[in-house]
mmCIF file of C-alpha atoms in Angstrom:
data_model
loop_
_atom_site.group_PDB
_atom_site.id
_atom_site.type_symbol
_atom_site.label_atom_id
_atom_site.label_comp_id
_atom_site.label_asym_id
_atom_site.label_seq_id
_atom_site.Cartn_x
_atom_site.Cartn_y
_atom_site.Cartn_z
ATOM 1 C CA MET A 258 0.100 0.062 0.104
ATOM 2 C CA ILE A 259 1.094 3.570 -0.644
ATOM 3 C CA ILE A 260 0.321 6.805 1.484
ATOM 4 C CA ARG A 261 1.166 9.986 -0.438
ATOM 5 C CA ARG A 262 1.701 13.127 1.560
ATOM 6 C CA ARG A 263 1.870 16.699 -0.136
ATOM 7 C CA GLY A 264 2.679 15.213 -3.328
ATOM 8 C CA ASN A 265 6.283 14.980 -2.784
ATOM 9 C CA ALA A 266 8.084 11.669 -3.635
ATOM 10 C CA MET A 267 10.047 12.176 -0.517
ATOM 11 C CA ASN A 268 6.856 11.704 1.544
ATOM 12 C CA GLU A 269 5.510 8.531 -0.032
ATOM 13 C CA VAL A 270 5.267 5.534 2.035
ATOM 14 C CA HIS A 271 5.392 2.107 0.299
ATOM 15 C CA GLY A 272 4.989 -1.430 1.534
ATOM 16 C CA THR A 273 2.606 -3.551 3.553
ATOM 17 C CA VAL A 274 1.267 -4.244 6.956
ATOM 18 C CA GLU A 275 -0.814 -7.107 8.275
ATOM 19 C CA PRO A 276 -4.126 -6.414 9.762
ATOM 20 C CA GLY A 277 -3.845 -5.030 13.241
ATOM 21 C CA PHE A 278 -0.623 -3.167 12.515
ATOM 22 C CA GLU A 279 -2.214 -0.179 10.667
ATOM 23 C CA LEU A 280 -1.176 2.255 13.376
ATOM 24 C CA VAL A 281 2.436 1.270 12.667
ATOM 25 C CA ARG A 282 2.000 2.406 9.148
ATOM 26 C CA GLU A 283 0.460 5.713 10.127
ATOM 27 C CA VAL A 284 3.399 6.457 12.542
ATOM 28 C CA PHE A 285 5.950 5.650 9.822
ATOM 29 C CA ALA A 286 4.110 7.827 7.511
ATOM 30 C CA GLY A 287 4.265 10.810 9.795
ATOM 31 C CA ILE A 288 7.953 10.257 10.167
ATOM 32 C CA ALA A 289 8.456 9.956 6.465
ATOM 33 C CA ALA A 290 6.543 13.314 5.929
ATOM 34 C CA ASP A 291 8.983 15.170 8.120
ATOM 35 C CA GLU A 292 11.327 16.706 5.513
ATOM 36 C CA ALA A 293 13.960 17.320 8.345
ATOM 37 C CA ARG A 294 14.668 13.555 7.993
ATOM 38 C CA ASP A 295 14.839 13.347 4.274
ATOM 39 C CA GLY A 296 16.997 10.598 2.880
ATOM 40 C CA GLY A 297 14.806 7.651 3.286
ATOM 41 C CA ALA A 298 14.175 4.953 5.914
ATOM 42 C CA GLN A 299 12.893 1.259 6.147
ATOM 43 C CA LEU A 300 10.907 -0.616 8.840
ATOM 44 C CA ALA A 301 10.421 -4.341 9.208
ATOM 45 C CA VAL A 302 8.857 -6.111 12.005
ATOM 46 C CA HIS A 303 8.526 -9.893 12.467
ATOM 47 C CA HIS A 304 5.952 -11.137 15.122
ATOM 48 C CA ARG A 305 6.292 -14.731 16.110
ATOM 49 C CA GLY A 306 8.254 -15.508 12.982
ATOM 50 C CA ARG A 307 6.009 -13.752 10.471
ATOM 51 C CA LEU A 308 6.705 -10.526 8.586
ATOM 52 C CA VAL A 309 3.948 -8.266 9.702
ATOM 53 C CA VAL A 310 5.337 -4.708 8.829
ATOM 54 C CA ASP A 311 7.420 -4.105 5.706
ATOM 55 C CA LEU A 312 7.582 -0.258 4.920
ATOM 56 C CA TRP A 313 9.793 2.145 3.261
ATOM 57 C CA GLY A 314 9.755 5.849 2.188
ATOM 58 C CA GLY A 315 11.815 8.687 1.307
ATOM 59 C CA ASP A 316 14.208 9.916 -1.173
ATOM 60 C CA GLY A 317 16.286 7.258 -3.002
ATOM 61 C CA VAL A 318 15.261 4.237 -0.815
ATOM 62 C CA ASP A 319 13.011 1.313 -1.517
ATOM 63 C CA GLY A 320 12.569 -1.932 0.297
ATOM 64 C CA ASP A 321 15.555 -3.574 -1.310
ATOM 65 C CA SER A 322 17.947 -0.711 -0.900
ATOM 66 C CA LEU A 323 21.132 -1.796 0.961
ATOM 67 C CA LEU A 324 22.130 0.839 3.633
ATOM 68 C CA ALA A 325 25.261 1.384 5.812
ATOM 69 C CA LEU A 326 24.007 0.064 9.155
ATOM 70 C CA TYR A 327 27.168 0.911 11.076
ATOM 71 C CA SER A 328 27.228 -0.502 14.639
ATOM 72 C CA SER A 329 24.356 -2.775 13.969
ATOM 73 C CA ALA A 330 27.343 -5.108 13.256
ATOM 74 C CA LYS A 331 28.213 -5.019 16.839
ATOM 75 C CA GLY A 332 24.913 -6.743 17.504
ATOM 76 C CA VAL A 333 25.564 -9.457 15.035
ATOM 77 C CA THR A 334 29.038 -10.107 16.320
ATOM 78 C CA SER A 335 27.541 -10.304 19.754
ATOM 79 C CA LEU A 336 24.865 -12.875 18.574
ATOM 80 C CA ILE A 337 27.664 -14.963 17.172
ATOM 81 C CA ALA A 338 29.661 -14.781 20.213
ATOM 82 C CA ALA A 339 26.655 -15.787 22.342
ATOM 83 C CA LEU A 340 26.114 -18.809 20.118
ATOM 84 C CA LEU A 341 29.677 -19.967 20.567
ATOM 85 C CA VAL A 342 29.577 -19.519 24.267
ATOM 86 C CA GLN A 343 26.318 -21.607 24.265
ATOM 87 C CA GLU A 344 27.986 -24.319 22.356
ATOM 88 C CA GLY A 345 31.173 -24.305 24.575
ATOM 89 C CA ALA A 346 33.543 -22.951 22.000
ATOM 90 C CA LEU A 347 34.057 -19.754 24.089
ATOM 91 C CA ASP A 348 34.112 -19.192 27.831
ATOM 92 C CA LEU A 349 33.095 -15.917 28.986
ATOM 93 C CA ASP A 350 35.301 -15.929 32.227
ATOM 94 C CA ARG A 351 38.445 -17.117 30.414
ATOM 95 C CA THR A 352 41.074 -14.352 29.642
ATOM 96 C CA VAL A 353 41.368 -13.004 26.331
ATOM 97 C CA ALA A 354 45.077 -13.642 26.326
ATOM 98 C CA SER A 355 44.501 -17.275 26.838
ATOM 99 C CA TRP A 356 43.446 -17.395 23.233
ATOM 100 C CA TRP A 357 45.394 -14.396 22.041
ATOM 101 C CA PRO A 358 48.605 -14.286 23.991
ATOM 102 C CA GLU A 359 49.733 -10.949 22.472
ATOM 103 C CA TYR A 360 46.887 -9.206 24.073
ATOM 104 C CA ALA A 361 48.346 -9.630 27.519
ATOM 105 C CA ALA A 362 50.777 -6.777 26.804
ATOM 106 C CA GLU A 363 50.641 -3.398 28.610
ATOM 107 C CA GLY A 364 48.808 -4.816 31.665
ATOM 108 C CA LYS A 365 45.779 -6.489 29.746
ATOM 109 C CA GLY A 366 46.627 -10.076 30.793
ATOM 110 C CA GLY A 367 43.601 -10.308 33.114
ATOM 111 C CA THR A 368 40.960 -8.977 30.794
ATOM 112 C CA THR A 369 38.154 -11.613 30.366
ATOM 113 C CA LEU A 370 36.076 -12.108 27.357
ATOM 114 C CA ARG A 371 32.977 -11.065 29.590
ATOM 115 C CA ALA A 372 34.820 -7.702 30.198
ATOM 116 C CA LEU A 373 35.629 -7.387 26.463
ATOM 117 C CA LEU A 374 32.013 -8.002 25.436
ATOM 118 C CA ALA A 375 30.702 -5.474 28.213
ATOM 119 C CA HIS A 376 32.823 -2.603 26.844
ATOM 120 C CA ARG A 377 34.953 -2.669 29.924
ATOM 121 C CA ALA A 378 38.464 -3.605 28.380
ATOM 122 C CA GLY A 379 39.688 0.005 27.849
ATOM 123 C CA SER A 380 41.045 -0.881 24.422
ATOM 124 C CA ILE A 381 39.181 1.997 22.706
ATOM 125 C CA GLY A 382 41.826 2.988 20.321
ATOM 126 C CA VAL A 383 45.564 3.656 19.888
ATOM 127 C CA ASP A 384 47.671 6.884 20.064
ATOM 128 C CA GLY A 385 47.517 8.596 16.636
ATOM 129 C CA GLY A 386 44.438 6.691 15.775
ATOM 130 C CA PHE A 387 43.625 4.684 12.658
ATOM 131 C CA THR A 388 43.186 5.636 9.076
ATOM 132 C CA LEU A 389 39.915 4.737 7.276
ATOM 133 C CA ASP A 390 41.866 2.042 5.238
ATOM 134 C CA GLU A 391 43.346 0.701 8.392
ATOM 135 C CA LEU A 392 39.830 0.516 9.975
ATOM 136 C CA ALA A 393 38.696 -1.810 7.062
ATOM 137 C CA ASP A 394 41.122 -4.382 8.349
ATOM 138 C CA ASP A 395 40.016 -5.794 11.659
ATOM 139 C CA ARG A 396 43.101 -8.036 11.989
ATOM 140 C CA GLY A 397 45.445 -4.984 11.655
ATOM 141 C CA VAL A 398 43.353 -3.117 14.107
ATOM 142 C CA ALA A 399 43.539 -6.055 16.511
ATOM 143 C CA ALA A 400 47.273 -6.338 16.315
ATOM 144 C CA ARG A 401 47.779 -2.686 17.140
ATOM 145 C CA LEU A 402 45.319 -2.858 20.037
ATOM 146 C CA ALA A 403 47.045 -5.890 21.430
ATOM 147 C CA ALA A 404 50.379 -4.084 21.847
ATOM 148 C CA HIS A 405 48.736 -0.929 23.149
ATOM 149 C CA ARG A 406 48.141 0.101 26.738
ATOM 150 C CA PRO A 407 44.322 0.310 27.697
ATOM 151 C CA TYR A 408 42.811 3.739 28.304
ATOM 152 C CA TRP A 409 41.534 2.759 31.826
ATOM 153 C CA GLU A 410 42.472 -0.188 34.041
ATOM 154 C CA PRO A 411 40.403 -3.196 32.541
ATOM 155 C CA ASP A 412 37.046 -4.003 34.161
ATOM 156 C CA SER A 413 37.123 -0.874 36.478
ATOM 157 C CA GLY A 414 34.539 0.896 34.278
ATOM 158 C CA HIS A 415 32.943 0.785 30.938
ATOM 159 C CA GLY A 416 33.170 2.922 27.794
ATOM 160 C CA TYR A 417 31.820 2.528 24.341
ATOM 161 C CA HIS A 418 34.436 0.805 22.009
ATOM 162 C CA GLY A 419 33.023 2.478 18.948
ATOM 163 C CA LEU A 420 35.684 1.506 16.334
ATOM 164 C CA THR A 421 37.387 -1.411 18.041
ATOM 165 C CA PHE A 422 34.768 -3.747 19.604
ATOM 166 C CA GLY A 423 34.362 -5.830 16.443
ATOM 167 C CA ALA A 424 38.211 -6.318 15.829
ATOM 168 C CA LEU A 425 38.600 -7.307 19.439
ATOM 169 C CA VAL A 426 35.811 -9.889 19.712
ATOM 170 C CA GLY A 427 36.480 -11.117 16.122
ATOM 171 C CA GLU A 428 40.136 -11.807 16.973
ATOM 172 C CA VAL A 429 39.126 -14.005 19.949
ATOM 173 C CA VAL A 430 36.491 -15.807 17.821
ATOM 174 C CA LEU A 431 39.163 -16.478 15.184
ATOM 175 C CA ARG A 432 41.875 -17.543 17.588
ATOM 176 C CA ALA A 433 39.392 -19.752 19.545
ATOM 177 C CA THR A 434 37.608 -21.473 16.667
ATOM 178 C CA GLY A 435 39.858 -21.038 13.597
ATOM 179 C CA ARG A 436 37.029 -19.221 11.750
ATOM 180 C CA THR A 437 36.204 -15.592 11.455
ATOM 181 C CA VAL A 438 32.837 -13.997 12.795
ATOM 182 C CA GLN A 439 32.053 -13.357 9.158
ATOM 183 C CA GLU A 440 32.382 -17.196 8.307
ATOM 184 C CA HIS A 441 30.359 -18.158 11.162
ATOM 185 C CA TYR A 442 27.628 -15.653 10.287
ATOM 186 C CA GLU A 443 27.639 -16.760 6.576
ATOM 187 C CA GLU A 444 27.284 -20.357 7.452
ATOM 188 C CA ARG A 445 24.962 -20.323 10.568
ATOM 189 C CA LEU A 446 22.697 -17.309 9.643
ATOM 190 C CA ARG A 447 23.019 -15.526 6.552
ATOM 191 C CA ALA A 448 22.886 -18.424 3.867
ATOM 192 C CA PRO A 449 20.458 -20.726 5.889
ATOM 193 C CA TYR A 450 17.984 -17.929 6.458
ATOM 194 C CA GLY A 451 18.504 -15.941 3.284
ATOM 195 C CA LEU A 452 19.218 -12.701 5.222
ATOM 196 C CA ASP A 453 19.724 -9.471 3.260
ATOM 197 C CA TYR A 454 22.395 -8.289 5.679
ATOM 198 C CA HIS A 455 25.977 -8.749 4.785
ATOM 199 C CA LEU A 456 29.153 -8.944 6.640
ATOM 200 C CA GLY A 457 31.358 -8.586 3.428
ATOM 201 C CA LEU A 458 29.090 -7.174 0.697
ATOM 202 C CA PRO A 459 29.660 -9.027 -2.673
ATOM 203 C CA GLU A 460 30.846 -6.575 -5.448
ATOM 204 C CA GLU A 461 27.909 -7.558 -7.512
ATOM 205 C CA LEU A 462 25.441 -6.223 -4.922
ATOM 206 C CA GLU A 463 27.170 -2.858 -4.607
ATOM 207 C CA ALA A 464 24.820 -1.419 -7.121
ATOM 208 C CA ARG A 465 21.886 -1.747 -4.617
ATOM 209 C CA PHE A 466 23.860 0.338 -2.070
ATOM 210 C CA ALA A 467 22.308 3.647 -1.282
ATOM 211 C CA PRO A 468 25.057 5.857 0.166
ATOM 212 C CA ALA A 469 24.713 7.258 3.724
ATOM 213 C CA LEU A 470 24.063 11.010 3.903
ATOM 214 C CA PRO A 471 25.402 13.443 6.424
ATOM 215 C CA LEU A 472 23.509 15.381 9.198
ATOM 216 C CA LEU A 473 21.665 18.312 8.199
ATOM 217 C CA PRO A 474 21.472 20.197 11.498
ATOM 218 C CA THR A 475 18.851 22.797 12.282
ATOM 219 C CA PRO A 476 20.212 26.150 13.453
ATOM 220 C CA GLU A 477 19.591 25.144 17.086
ATOM 221 C CA GLN A 478 21.440 21.838 16.642
ATOM 222 C CA ARG A 479 24.405 23.411 14.702
ATOM 223 C CA ALA A 480 24.665 26.079 17.592
ATOM 224 C CA PHE A 481 24.775 23.169 20.199
ATOM 225 C CA LEU A 482 27.368 21.342 18.286
ATOM 226 C CA GLU A 483 29.582 24.546 17.943
ATOM 227 C CA ALA A 484 29.113 25.312 21.756
ATOM 228 C CA ASN A 485 30.076 21.677 22.681
ATOM 229 C CA PRO A 486 32.943 20.591 20.651
ATOM 230 C CA ILE A 487 34.696 17.175 21.372
ATOM 231 C CA ALA A 488 37.948 17.884 23.184
ATOM 232 C CA PRO A 489 40.804 16.549 21.111
ATOM 233 C CA ASP A 490 42.380 14.900 24.205
ATOM 234 C CA SER A 491 39.276 13.184 25.209
ATOM 235 C CA LEU A 492 38.341 9.366 25.299
ATOM 236 C CA MET A 493 35.584 10.184 22.838
ATOM 237 C CA ALA A 494 38.038 11.721 20.417
ATOM 238 C CA THR A 495 40.126 8.598 20.706
ATOM 239 C CA ALA A 496 37.242 6.122 20.465
ATOM 240 C CA PHE A 497 35.694 7.764 17.360
ATOM 241 C CA GLY A 498 38.806 8.255 15.423
ATOM 242 C CA LEU A 499 39.070 12.034 15.794
ATOM 243 C CA THR A 500 42.714 11.790 16.775
ATOM 244 C CA SER A 501 43.417 10.250 13.405
ATOM 245 C CA GLU A 502 45.078 12.217 10.601
ATOM 246 C CA PRO A 503 42.808 12.998 8.923
ATOM 247 C CA PRO A 504 39.840 12.421 11.421
ATOM 248 C CA VAL A 505 37.683 9.604 10.632
ATOM 249 C CA ASP A 506 34.561 10.818 8.743
ATOM 250 C CA LEU A 507 31.771 8.257 9.520
ATOM 251 C CA VAL A 508 29.834 9.034 6.330
ATOM 252 C CA GLU A 509 32.819 8.274 4.283
ATOM 253 C CA TYR A 510 33.502 5.146 6.351
ATOM 254 C CA GLY A 511 29.995 3.715 5.750
ATOM 255 C CA ASN A 512 30.151 4.527 2.035
ATOM 256 C CA SER A 513 33.564 3.082 1.442
ATOM 257 C CA ARG A 514 33.782 0.045 -0.844
ATOM 258 C CA ALA A 515 36.977 -1.170 1.107
ATOM 259 C CA VAL A 516 34.655 -1.125 4.374
ATOM 260 C CA HIS A 517 31.876 -3.039 2.635
ATOM 261 C CA ALA A 518 34.291 -5.643 1.399
ATOM 262 C CA GLY A 519 36.377 -5.982 4.423
ATOM 263 C CA SER A 520 33.344 -5.660 6.677
ATOM 264 C CA PRO A 521 35.051 -4.498 10.073
ATOM 265 C CA LEU A 522 32.815 -5.860 12.753
ATOM 266 C CA SER A 523 32.491 -2.729 14.548
ATOM 267 C CA GLY A 524 30.553 -0.985 11.849
ATOM 268 C CA GLY A 525 30.985 -2.366 8.376
ATOM 269 C CA GLY A 526 27.775 -4.446 7.784
ATOM 270 C CA VAL A 527 25.371 -3.464 4.959
ATOM 271 C CA GLY A 528 21.829 -4.557 4.522
ATOM 272 C CA THR A 529 18.048 -3.941 4.708
ATOM 273 C CA ALA A 530 15.587 -3.606 7.503
ATOM 274 C CA ARG A 531 14.079 -6.791 6.452
ATOM 275 C CA GLY A 532 17.579 -8.524 6.739
ATOM 276 C CA LEU A 533 18.065 -7.359 10.197
ATOM 277 C CA SER A 534 14.564 -8.095 11.379
ATOM 278 C CA ARG A 535 14.773 -11.727 9.999
ATOM 279 C CA LEU A 536 18.204 -12.060 11.763
ATOM 280 C CA TYR A 537 16.891 -11.249 15.156
ATOM 281 C CA ALA A 538 13.798 -13.397 14.693
ATOM 282 C CA ALA A 539 15.959 -16.343 13.778
ATOM 283 C CA ALA A 540 18.463 -15.857 16.748
ATOM 284 C CA VAL A 541 15.971 -15.078 19.425
ATOM 285 C CA GLY A 542 12.367 -15.792 18.341
ATOM 286 C CA GLY A 543 12.419 -18.542 15.789
ATOM 287 C CA LEU A 544 11.851 -18.271 12.088
ATOM 288 C CA ASP A 545 10.766 -20.429 9.210
ATOM 289 C CA GLY A 546 9.427 -23.113 11.523
ATOM 290 C CA ARG A 547 12.770 -23.337 13.191
ATOM 291 C CA PRO A 548 13.414 -22.766 16.899
ATOM 292 C CA PRO A 549 15.535 -19.835 18.074
ATOM 293 C CA LEU A 550 19.294 -20.224 17.763
ATOM 294 C CA LEU A 551 19.846 -18.870 21.307
ATOM 295 C CA THR A 552 18.553 -20.768 24.325
ATOM 296 C CA ALA A 553 16.543 -18.976 27.010
ATOM 297 C CA GLU A 554 19.607 -19.264 29.356
ATOM 298 C CA THR A 555 21.939 -17.721 26.828
ATOM 299 C CA LEU A 556 19.691 -14.921 26.053
ATOM 300 C CA ALA A 557 19.181 -14.127 29.740
ATOM 301 C CA GLU A 558 22.808 -14.026 30.321
ATOM 302 C CA SER A 559 23.367 -11.852 27.265
ATOM 303 C CA ALA A 560 20.689 -9.471 28.144
ATOM 304 C CA ARG A 561 21.706 -9.301 31.804
ATOM 305 C CA ILE A 562 23.223 -5.913 32.529
ATOM 306 C CA HIS A 563 27.034 -6.055 32.892
ATOM 307 C CA SER A 564 27.757 -2.228 32.644
ATOM 308 C CA LYS A 565 25.652 0.517 33.744
ATOM 309 C CA GLY A 566 26.288 4.056 34.650
ATOM 310 C CA THR A 567 28.288 6.939 33.304
ATOM 311 C CA ASP A 568 30.154 5.759 30.121
ATOM 312 C CA LEU A 569 33.795 6.796 30.365
ATOM 313 C CA VAL A 570 33.877 7.470 26.527
ATOM 314 C CA THR A 571 30.575 9.310 25.885
ATOM 315 C CA GLY A 572 29.928 10.739 29.345
ATOM 316 C CA GLU A 573 26.280 9.531 28.946
ATOM 317 C CA GLU A 574 24.323 7.178 31.260
ATOM 318 C CA ASN A 575 23.885 3.779 29.432
ATOM 319 C CA ALA A 576 23.889 0.058 29.982
ATOM 320 C CA PHE A 577 25.376 -2.941 28.113
ATOM 321 C CA GLY A 578 24.851 -6.619 28.229
ATOM 322 C CA LEU A 579 27.379 -8.900 26.675
ATOM 323 C CA GLY A 580 27.819 -6.751 23.539
ATOM 324 C CA LEU A 581 23.990 -6.458 23.151
ATOM 325 C CA VAL A 582 22.113 -3.512 24.539
ATOM 326 C CA PRO A 583 19.321 -4.147 26.990
ATOM 327 C CA LEU A 584 16.625 -2.017 25.286
ATOM 328 C CA ALA A 585 13.982 -1.894 28.051
ATOM 329 C CA THR A 586 16.289 0.845 29.404
ATOM 330 C CA LEU A 587 15.380 3.052 26.209
ATOM 331 C CA TYR A 588 11.938 1.602 25.412
ATOM 332 C CA PRO A 589 9.926 0.877 28.491
ATOM 333 C CA SER A 590 7.264 -1.131 26.721
ATOM 334 C CA LEU A 591 9.784 -3.886 25.864
ATOM 335 C CA SER A 592 10.633 -6.660 28.324
ATOM 336 C CA PRO A 593 13.902 -6.935 30.213
ATOM 337 C CA LEU A 594 14.906 -9.697 27.671
ATOM 338 C CA ALA A 595 14.688 -7.334 24.643
ATOM 339 C CA VAL A 596 18.204 -6.939 23.315
ATOM 340 C CA GLY A 597 19.656 -5.620 20.006
ATOM 341 C CA HIS A 598 21.947 -2.753 18.836
ATOM 342 C CA SER A 599 21.614 0.718 17.233
ATOM 343 C CA GLY A 600 23.723 2.141 14.249
ATOM 344 C CA ALA A 601 25.081 5.631 13.792
ATOM 345 C CA PRO A 602 22.468 7.132 11.636
ATOM 346 C CA GLY A 603 19.793 6.227 13.994
ATOM 347 C CA THR A 604 19.092 2.583 13.121
ATOM 348 C CA GLN A 605 17.695 0.293 15.660
ATOM 349 C CA SER A 606 17.189 -3.349 15.594
ATOM 350 C CA PHE A 607 16.229 -5.837 18.408
ATOM 351 C CA ALA A 608 14.247 -8.954 19.377
ATOM 352 C CA ASP A 609 11.944 -9.252 22.377
ATOM 353 C CA PRO A 610 11.204 -12.813 23.216
ATOM 354 C CA ALA A 611 8.374 -11.801 25.675
ATOM 355 C CA THR A 612 6.338 -10.219 22.819
ATOM 356 C CA GLY A 613 7.557 -12.326 19.965
ATOM 357 C CA LEU A 614 8.934 -9.376 18.129
ATOM 358 C CA ALA A 615 11.878 -8.771 15.876
ATOM 359 C CA TYR A 616 12.197 -5.190 14.780
ATOM 360 C CA SER A 617 14.580 -3.077 12.496
ATOM 361 C CA TYR A 618 14.351 0.592 11.584
ATOM 362 C CA THR A 619 17.054 1.822 9.297
ATOM 363 C CA ARG A 620 17.648 5.217 7.827
ATOM 364 C CA ARG A 621 19.968 6.667 5.332
ATOM 365 C CA ARG A 622 20.734 10.143 6.717
ATOM 366 C CA PHE A 623 22.565 10.711 9.963
ATOM 367 C CA GLY A 624 20.125 12.131 12.794
ATOM 368 C CA PHE A 625 21.191 14.485 15.468
ATOM 369 C CA MET A 626 22.960 12.644 18.295
ATOM 370 C CA SER A 627 21.086 9.466 17.286
ATOM 371 C CA GLY A 628 23.783 6.864 17.831
ATOM 372 C CA PRO A 629 21.687 5.093 20.438
ATOM 373 C CA GLY A 630 18.833 5.083 18.008
ATOM 374 C CA ALA A 631 16.932 7.981 16.484
ATOM 375 C CA PRO A 632 14.254 9.507 18.426
ATOM 376 C CA GLU A 633 11.515 8.341 16.099
ATOM 377 C CA ASN A 634 12.098 4.759 17.371
ATOM 378 C CA VAL A 635 10.195 5.532 20.513
ATOM 379 C CA ARG A 636 7.006 6.096 18.684
ATOM 380 C CA LEU A 637 7.458 3.261 16.336
ATOM 381 C CA VAL A 638 8.281 0.678 19.161
ATOM 382 C CA GLU A 639 5.335 1.927 21.066
ATOM 383 C CA ALA A 640 2.997 1.289 18.174
ATOM 384 C CA VAL A 641 4.636 -2.054 17.234
ATOM 385 C CA VAL A 642 4.403 -3.417 20.766
ATOM 386 C CA ALA A 643 0.723 -2.122 21.220
ATOM 387 C CA ALA A 644 -0.293 -3.934 17.899
ATOM 388 C CA ALA A 645 1.441 -7.191 18.960
ATOM 389 C CA ARG A 646 -0.189 -7.348 22.348
ATOM 390 C CA ALA A 647 -3.466 -6.645 20.836
ATOM 391 C CA ARG A 648 -2.938 -9.502 18.433
ATOM 392 C CA ASP A 649 -1.837 -11.873 21.162
#
């Protein structure tokens, strides 16, 4: 179905919803009609393994457009780690250095995999930073991090490992299993479930990619950013590549073919909202008649809050499970078992086994301070949960 607003192609909403989810369509249409968020967005929702919402709208985006989904890759990496823990291939309380001896340098020998997954390791970067080309190679990033000192005493606090989380966890997975996270994902999730989310985008699919677009700040937002610059000697500058020469441009990072091909696990995944919604349904809720990949016990441990309070990197109050984010802290209508991960433009993806929902909202243009998920997710999630509860 299509909704047209003000005759502008930017404001058309396309796609389908199942009966009972009409309010979700109306909320999404209102978001698409806001020209401040032009650039396009997608929304896909599975309920108890069935696709019930499949919508898209905006300039240059359709349901099959592949978007740069940035830190959504951290969520996928964390799901693979959880699956490997469940199967006994990884041990949360074993030290990282027991698999990866080089990581013991500079006082990091006692850092456990649990601390690494909970953003408590302190390995947020290196002096002088990484170039964009270096960030496309997780193994090169991991080697430099192994030799470098942590920016705080491991496990003494938490801070978002924005550009390094995936390289660190990915190196542990490779050392422990002999296979990369990308290989585990391809064999265990992407190929069997036909997921349109890629950790390593084939070159022949690059034509479907809709490039990420930069923030268009309002005058008030611009004034705020100018009045609150990121200090060049801060942990945030280190963690987000601002100490590199030149500083890392996240839009350029997301649009880079080298990043798409190398698929760094901190932010290099490319896909659609449908792809991420199907992924979370498969992992947590069950899909295509198959049971969920993660057991209730594994999910409960992954969702349990391991880090909470003031983030040493961002200075914000937040919480982390084991890589995954416990999303009831952001969306109170969700259950404590709801877990997922956001992406820099404002993307949000998760599964909630209590309601049987798997959700993914993706957007092309960066929103204002929308790293934890763009504000419109609040309205969308509320509408989705209400519809699911009414259907049950």
